[in-house]
Amino acid sequence: MKHLALAAAILAAPLPACAGSLGPYTDFVVFGDSLSDPGNTLSQLPGPNPVLAAIYPQGQFTDGTTWAAQLGADLASGANFAFGGATAVTQGTISVNLPGGPYSVDLPDFAEQRALYEATAPVLGANPLAAVWFGGNDLRDAFRADDPATAAAVAIGAAVTEIVTGVQALIGGGLGTVAVFGLPDLGRIPEALALGNDASAAATAATMAFNATLQTALAGLGGGDVRYVDIFGLFDLVQTDSAAYGFTNLTTPCLVALQAGAAPDCTGFLFHDSIHPTQAAHALIADRFLAAIAPVPLPAGGVLLLGGLGGLVLLRRRGRP
């Protein structure tokens, strides 16, 4: 069956609210890639794999738990459809380069994740919330092309189209509030920094173009409450004033230090591996997400609007998740 065996596991689970810390929202459903994956991808790979378990101890692509799991959308919730390695644009089988691999897998991307969600026949409460975070893997794939600039421009258009189409479909399906994450600065993740200044600058430019295109496209949607979560801005704040946020290492992956015996744990590290943030960084992402979805009082009259004050960003593969 396509999408490995996880479809059966998700379909067997009830769809709970999992929104206890999310204020007025009655339901919380997540779609995305490794930045939101609660363990869907790693739980489907052949095992046991003690090396992989040591690298990702909670089965998530970080040293602990992601922002989504921290807010209740964990593997047991049945409400998190994110898969490490997923893209916005539907694709076929890919090679995931992880210890014990590479693994040839067919991961559900955004349209396929929505199909998994719809197959649960969810009964939603009065004020459901969805989170959508895609695009990092689409861009990182483009960066590997023979002509990265052209490939990135194509990838931006295709990914944004898929994201906006998917968000509109979620709204039409009853998820009245959808929070859409922008990307962090892909030029400042360890993977890009290792490729040199030119590659880093190009990745930064592509990230900014993606985020701008996404925000413009989202502004044209109707029928629901769409919030933009500015992750680029969040990571810029952290990387500009790292001490204020408790980080002492912004460029070296924690795993490198751990494997060299240079650090006992990931305290102070912004990145867990060359792509993914640490659990501490995910906690900041969770806080920013909560700020972005919070009801905002109007300046006059006391009427509450669910309007978006946002601010956050991050990310992916072939070393891909």
CSV table of C-alpha atoms in Angstrom, one decimal:
chain,number,residue,atom,x,y,z
A,1,MET,CA,0.0,0.0,0.0
A,2,LYS,CA,1.3,3.5,-0.8
A,3,HIS,CA,2.6,5.6,2.1
A,4,LEU,CA,4.0,2.5,3.8
A,5,ALA,CA,2.0,1.0,6.5
A,6,LEU,CA,1.2,4.2,8.4
A,7,ALA,CA,-2.1,4.8,6.6
A,8,ALA,CA,-3.6,1.9,8.5
A,9,ALA,CA,-2.2,3.1,11.8
A,10,ILE,CA,-3.6,6.6,11.3
A,11,LEU,CA,-6.9,5.4,10.1
A,12,ALA,CA,-7.2,3.2,13.1
A,13,ALA,CA,-6.8,6.1,15.5
A,14,PRO,CA,-9.6,8.5,16.5
A,15,LEU,CA,-9.0,12.1,15.6
A,16,PRO,CA,-8.9,13.9,19.0
A,17,ALA,CA,-9.0,17.6,19.7
A,18,CYS,CA,-5.3,17.6,20.9
A,19,ALA,CA,-5.8,21.3,21.4
A,20,GLY,CA,-5.5,21.6,25.2
A,21,SER,CA,-3.0,24.5,25.1
A,22,LEU,CA,-4.4,26.1,22.0
A,23,GLY,CA,-6.9,28.4,23.6
A,24,PRO,CA,-10.3,28.5,21.9
A,25,TYR,CA,-9.5,25.9,19.3
A,26,THR,CA,-11.4,22.6,19.5
A,27,ASP,CA,-9.2,20.5,17.2
A,28,PHE,CA,-5.6,20.6,16.0
A,29,VAL,CA,-4.4,18.9,12.8
A,30,VAL,CA,-0.9,19.0,11.4
A,31,PHE,CA,0.4,18.6,7.9
A,32,GLY,CA,4.1,18.9,6.9
A,33,ASP,CA,7.6,17.5,6.7
A,34,SER,CA,10.3,16.6,9.2
A,35,LEU,CA,9.9,19.8,11.1
A,36,SER,CA,6.5,18.7,12.2
A,37,ASP,CA,6.8,14.9,11.9
A,38,PRO,CA,5.9,13.2,15.3
A,39,GLY,CA,7.6,9.9,14.3
A,40,ASN,CA,5.6,8.9,11.2
A,41,THR,CA,8.6,8.4,8.9
A,42,LEU,CA,11.1,6.8,11.3
A,43,SER,CA,8.5,4.4,12.7
A,44,GLN,CA,8.0,2.9,9.2
A,45,LEU,CA,11.7,2.2,8.5
A,46,PRO,CA,13.1,-1.3,9.0
A,47,GLY,CA,14.4,-1.9,12.5
A,48,PRO,CA,15.6,-2.1,15.1
A,49,ASN,CA,18.2,0.5,14.3
A,50,PRO,CA,20.1,1.4,17.4
A,51,VAL,CA,22.2,4.0,15.6
A,52,LEU,CA,19.2,5.8,14.2
A,53,ALA,CA,17.5,5.6,17.7
A,54,ALA,CA,20.6,7.2,19.2
A,55,ILE,CA,20.5,10.1,16.7
A,56,TYR,CA,16.8,10.7,17.0
A,57,PRO,CA,15.9,9.4,20.5
A,58,GLN,CA,12.2,10.3,20.3
A,59,GLY,CA,11.7,9.1,16.8
A,60,GLN,CA,11.6,12.7,15.6
A,61,PHE,CA,14.1,14.7,13.6
A,62,THR,CA,15.6,16.5,16.6
A,63,ASP,CA,17.2,15.7,19.9
A,64,GLY,CA,13.8,15.5,21.6
A,65,THR,CA,10.4,16.6,20.4
A,66,THR,CA,9.2,18.9,17.7
A,67,TRP,CA,7.1,22.0,18.2
A,68,ALA,CA,4.0,20.1,17.1
A,69,ALA,CA,4.5,17.2,19.5
A,70,GLN,CA,5.1,19.8,22.3
A,71,LEU,CA,1.7,21.1,21.6
A,72,GLY,CA,0.0,17.7,21.7
A,73,ALA,CA,0.1,16.6,18.0
A,74,ASP,CA,2.3,13.6,18.8
A,75,LEU,CA,2.4,10.2,17.2
A,76,ALA,CA,-0.3,8.8,19.5
A,77,SER,CA,-2.7,11.7,18.8
A,78,GLY,CA,-3.6,10.4,15.3
A,79,ALA,CA,-3.9,14.1,14.3
A,80,ASN,CA,-0.4,14.7,12.9
A,81,PHE,CA,0.0,13.7,9.3
A,82,ALA,CA,3.4,15.2,8.7
A,83,PHE,CA,6.2,13.0,7.3
A,84,GLY,CA,9.9,13.7,7.4
A,85,GLY,CA,11.0,14.1,3.8
A,86,ALA,CA,7.7,15.2,2.4
A,87,THR,CA,7.4,18.0,-0.2
A,88,ALA,CA,4.6,20.3,-1.1
A,89,VAL,CA,4.6,18.9,-4.7
A,90,THR,CA,3.6,15.3,-5.0
A,91,GLN,CA,6.4,13.0,-6.1
A,92,GLY,CA,7.2,9.3,-6.3
A,93,THR,CA,9.6,7.1,-4.5
A,94,ILE,CA,12.7,8.8,-3.0
A,95,SER,CA,15.9,7.7,-1.4
A,96,VAL,CA,16.2,8.6,2.2
A,97,ASN,CA,19.8,8.6,3.4
A,98,LEU,CA,19.9,7.7,7.0
A,99,PRO,CA,21.9,5.2,9.1
A,100,GLY,CA,21.1,1.7,7.9
A,101,GLY,CA,20.0,3.0,4.5
A,102,PRO,CA,19.6,4.5,2.1
A,103,TYR,CA,15.9,3.6,2.2
A,104,SER,CA,13.7,3.7,-0.8
A,105,VAL,CA,10.3,5.1,0.3
A,106,ASP,CA,7.2,6.6,-1.1
A,107,LEU,CA,6.2,9.4,1.4
A,108,PRO,CA,2.8,11.1,1.4
A,109,ASP,CA,3.3,14.7,0.4
A,110,PHE,CA,0.7,17.4,1.0
A,111,ALA,CA,-2.1,16.2,-1.2
A,112,GLU,CA,-1.6,12.7,0.0
A,113,GLN,CA,-1.5,13.7,3.6
A,114,ARG,CA,-4.8,15.5,3.1
A,115,ALA,CA,-6.2,12.2,1.7
A,116,LEU,CA,-5.1,10.4,4.8
A,117,TYR,CA,-6.7,13.0,7.0
A,118,GLU,CA,-10.0,12.9,5.0
A,119,ALA,CA,-10.1,9.1,5.2
A,120,THR,CA,-10.4,9.4,9.0
A,121,ALA,CA,-13.8,10.9,8.5
A,122,PRO,CA,-13.1,13.5,11.2
A,123,VAL,CA,-15.9,14.9,13.3
A,124,LEU,CA,-14.6,18.4,14.1
A,125,GLY,CA,-15.6,20.8,16.9
A,126,ALA,CA,-16.8,24.3,16.5
A,127,ASN,CA,-13.4,25.9,16.1
A,128,PRO,CA,-10.9,23.6,14.4
A,129,LEU,CA,-7.3,24.6,13.6
A,130,ALA,CA,-4.8,23.2,11.1
A,131,ALA,CA,-1.1,23.8,10.7
A,132,VAL,CA,0.7,23.5,7.4
A,133,TRP,CA,4.5,23.6,6.9
A,134,PHE,CA,6.0,22.6,3.6
A,135,GLY,CA,8.5,24.0,1.1
A,136,GLY,CA,11.9,23.3,2.6
A,137,ASN,CA,12.4,20.0,0.9
A,138,ASP,CA,11.1,21.4,-2.4
A,139,LEU,CA,13.8,24.1,-2.3
A,140,ARG,CA,16.6,21.9,-1.1
A,141,ASP,CA,15.9,19.5,-4.0
A,142,ALA,CA,16.2,22.5,-6.3
A,143,PHE,CA,19.5,23.5,-4.8
A,144,ARG,CA,21.0,20.2,-6.0
A,145,ALA,CA,20.0,20.8,-9.7
A,146,ASP,CA,22.6,21.6,-12.4
A,147,ASP,CA,21.0,25.1,-12.6
A,148,PRO,CA,20.0,25.8,-9.0
A,149,ALA,CA,18.6,29.3,-9.6
A,150,THR,CA,16.3,28.3,-12.4
A,151,ALA,CA,15.3,25.1,-10.5
A,152,ALA,CA,14.6,27.1,-7.3
A,153,ALA,CA,12.3,29.6,-9.2
A,154,VAL,CA,10.3,26.7,-10.7
A,155,ALA,CA,10.2,25.0,-7.3
A,156,ILE,CA,8.9,28.1,-5.6
A,157,GLY,CA,6.0,28.5,-8.0
A,158,ALA,CA,5.0,24.9,-7.9
A,159,ALA,CA,5.3,24.5,-4.1
A,160,VAL,CA,3.4,27.7,-3.4
A,161,THR,CA,0.6,26.6,-5.8
A,162,GLU,CA,0.3,23.2,-4.0
A,163,ILE,CA,0.3,24.8,-0.6
A,164,VAL,CA,-2.3,27.4,-1.4
A,165,THR,CA,-4.5,24.8,-3.2
A,166,GLY,CA,-4.2,22.6,-0.1
A,167,VAL,CA,-5.0,25.3,2.3
A,168,GLN,CA,-8.1,26.2,0.4
A,169,ALA,CA,-9.1,22.6,0.4
A,170,LEU,CA,-8.7,22.3,4.1
A,171,ILE,CA,-10.8,25.4,4.6
A,172,GLY,CA,-13.5,24.0,2.3
A,173,GLY,CA,-13.4,20.8,4.4
A,174,GLY,CA,-14.3,22.6,7.6
A,175,LEU,CA,-10.9,23.6,9.0
A,176,GLY,CA,-11.8,27.2,9.4
A,177,THR,CA,-8.4,28.4,10.7
A,178,VAL,CA,-5.2,27.4,9.0
A,179,ALA,CA,-1.8,28.5,10.2
A,180,VAL,CA,0.8,28.3,7.4
A,181,PHE,CA,4.5,28.4,8.2
A,182,GLY,CA,7.0,30.2,6.1
A,183,LEU,CA,10.5,28.9,5.8
A,184,PRO,CA,13.5,29.8,8.0
A,185,ASP,CA,16.6,31.1,6.2
A,186,LEU,CA,17.9,28.0,4.4
A,187,GLY,CA,21.1,29.9,3.7
A,188,ARG,CA,21.9,29.8,7.4
A,189,ILE,CA,21.4,26.2,8.2
A,190,PRO,CA,24.6,24.1,8.6
A,191,GLU,CA,24.1,22.2,5.4
A,192,ALA,CA,24.1,25.5,3.3
A,193,LEU,CA,26.9,27.1,5.3
A,194,ALA,CA,29.2,24.1,4.6
A,195,LEU,CA,28.8,24.8,0.8
A,196,GLY,CA,30.3,28.3,1.0
A,197,ASN,CA,29.2,31.9,0.8
A,198,ASP,CA,27.8,31.8,-2.7
A,199,ALA,CA,25.6,28.8,-2.1
A,200,SER,CA,24.5,30.2,1.3
A,201,ALA,CA,23.6,33.6,-0.2
A,202,ALA,CA,21.6,31.9,-3.0
A,203,ALA,CA,19.7,29.8,-0.5
A,204,THR,CA,18.9,32.9,1.5
A,205,ALA,CA,17.6,34.7,-1.6
A,206,ALA,CA,15.5,31.7,-2.6
A,207,THR,CA,14.0,31.4,0.9
A,208,MET,CA,13.0,35.1,0.9
A,209,ALA,CA,11.4,34.7,-2.6
A,210,PHE,CA,9.5,31.6,-1.4
A,211,ASN,CA,8.2,33.4,1.7
A,212,ALA,CA,7.2,36.5,-0.2
A,213,THR,CA,5.4,34.5,-2.9
A,214,LEU,CA,3.6,32.4,-0.3
A,215,GLN,CA,2.4,35.4,1.7
A,216,THR,CA,1.1,37.1,-1.5
A,217,ALA,CA,-0.7,33.9,-2.6
A,218,LEU,CA,-2.2,33.3,0.9
A,219,ALA,CA,-3.6,36.8,0.9
A,220,GLY,CA,-5.8,35.9,-2.0
A,221,LEU,CA,-7.6,33.1,-0.2
A,222,GLY,CA,-11.1,33.4,1.0
A,223,GLY,CA,-13.6,31.6,3.2
A,224,GLY,CA,-11.4,31.0,6.2
A,225,ASP,CA,-8.9,32.6,8.7
A,226,VAL,CA,-5.4,32.0,7.3
A,227,ARG,CA,-2.5,32.9,9.6
A,228,TYR,CA,1.1,33.2,8.4
A,229,VAL,CA,3.8,32.0,10.9
A,230,ASP,CA,7.0,33.9,10.2
A,231,ILE,CA,9.8,31.5,11.0
A,232,PHE,CA,12.4,33.5,9.0
A,233,GLY,CA,11.9,36.4,11.4
A,234,LEU,CA,12.1,34.2,14.5
A,235,PHE,CA,15.4,32.6,13.5
A,236,ASP,CA,16.8,36.0,12.5
A,237,LEU,CA,16.0,37.2,16.0
A,238,VAL,CA,17.7,34.2,17.6
A,239,GLN,CA,20.8,34.4,15.3
A,240,THR,CA,21.1,38.1,15.9
A,241,ASP,CA,20.9,37.9,19.7
A,242,SER,CA,21.6,34.3,20.5
A,243,ALA,CA,22.5,34.8,24.1
A,244,ALA,CA,19.1,36.2,24.9
A,245,TYR,CA,17.5,33.0,23.7
A,246,GLY,CA,20.0,30.7,25.4
A,247,PHE,CA,22.0,29.6,22.4
A,248,THR,CA,25.8,29.5,22.2
A,249,ASN,CA,26.3,27.6,19.0
A,250,LEU,CA,24.4,28.7,15.8
A,251,THR,CA,26.4,26.8,13.1
A,252,THR,CA,27.7,23.5,14.4
A,253,PRO,CA,25.2,20.6,14.5
A,254,CYS,CA,24.8,19.2,18.0
A,255,LEU,CA,25.3,15.7,16.6
A,256,VAL,CA,28.8,16.6,15.4
A,257,ALA,CA,29.8,17.8,18.9
A,258,LEU,CA,28.2,14.7,20.6
A,259,GLN,CA,29.9,12.3,18.3
A,260,ALA,CA,33.3,14.0,18.9
A,261,GLY,CA,32.8,14.0,22.6
A,262,ALA,CA,32.8,17.8,22.7
A,263,ALA,CA,29.4,18.2,24.3
A,264,PRO,CA,27.4,16.1,26.8
A,265,ASP,CA,24.0,17.1,25.2
A,266,CYS,CA,22.5,19.7,22.9
A,267,THR,CA,22.2,22.5,25.4
A,268,GLY,CA,23.0,25.8,23.7
A,269,PHE,CA,22.9,24.4,20.2
A,270,LEU,CA,20.4,25.8,17.6
A,271,PHE,CA,20.7,22.9,15.2
A,272,HIS,CA,20.5,19.2,16.0
A,273,ASP,CA,21.9,18.0,12.6
A,274,SER,CA,22.8,19.8,9.4
A,275,ILE,CA,19.1,20.6,8.7
A,276,HIS,CA,16.9,20.4,11.7
A,277,PRO,CA,16.7,22.5,14.9
A,278,THR,CA,17.1,21.3,18.4
A,279,GLN,CA,14.2,20.7,20.8
A,280,ALA,CA,15.0,24.0,22.4
A,281,ALA,CA,14.6,25.8,19.1
A,282,HIS,CA,11.4,23.9,18.5
A,283,ALA,CA,10.1,25.3,21.9
A,284,LEU,CA,10.6,28.8,20.4
A,285,ILE,CA,8.7,27.7,17.3
A,286,ALA,CA,5.9,26.5,19.4
A,287,ASP,CA,5.7,29.8,21.3
A,288,ARG,CA,5.7,31.7,18.0
A,289,PHE,CA,3.0,29.5,16.6
A,290,LEU,CA,0.8,30.1,19.7
A,291,ALA,CA,1.3,33.9,19.2
A,292,ALA,CA,0.3,33.7,15.6
A,293,ILE,CA,-2.9,31.9,16.3
A,294,ALA,CA,-4.0,33.9,19.3
A,295,PRO,CA,-7.2,35.9,19.2
A,296,VAL,CA,-6.4,39.6,18.9
A,297,PRO,CA,-8.6,42.2,20.5
A,298,LEU,CA,-9.6,45.1,18.3
A,299,PRO,CA,-8.4,48.5,19.5
A,300,ALA,CA,-11.9,49.7,20.1
A,301,GLY,CA,-15.1,47.9,21.1
A,302,GLY,CA,-13.8,44.8,22.8
A,303,VAL,CA,-14.7,42.5,19.8
A,304,LEU,CA,-12.2,39.8,19.3
A,305,LEU,CA,-10.8,39.0,15.9
A,306,LEU,CA,-8.8,35.9,15.2
A,307,GLY,CA,-6.3,38.1,13.3
A,308,GLY,CA,-2.8,37.1,12.7
A,309,LEU,CA,0.1,38.5,14.5
A,310,GLY,CA,2.7,36.2,13.4
A,311,GLY,CA,6.3,35.7,13.7
A,312,LEU,CA,8.4,32.6,12.9
A,313,VAL,CA,10.7,30.0,10.5
A,314,LEU,CA,13.1,26.4,9.1
A,315,LEU,CA,14.6,22.9,7.3
A,316,ARG,CA,15.1,18.7,4.7
A,317,ARG,CA,16.5,15.2,2.5
A,318,ARG,CA,18.4,12.6,0.4
A,319,GLY,CA,19.8,13.1,3.8
A,320,ARG,CA,16.3,14.3,3.3
A,321,PRO,CA,13.9,14.2,6.2
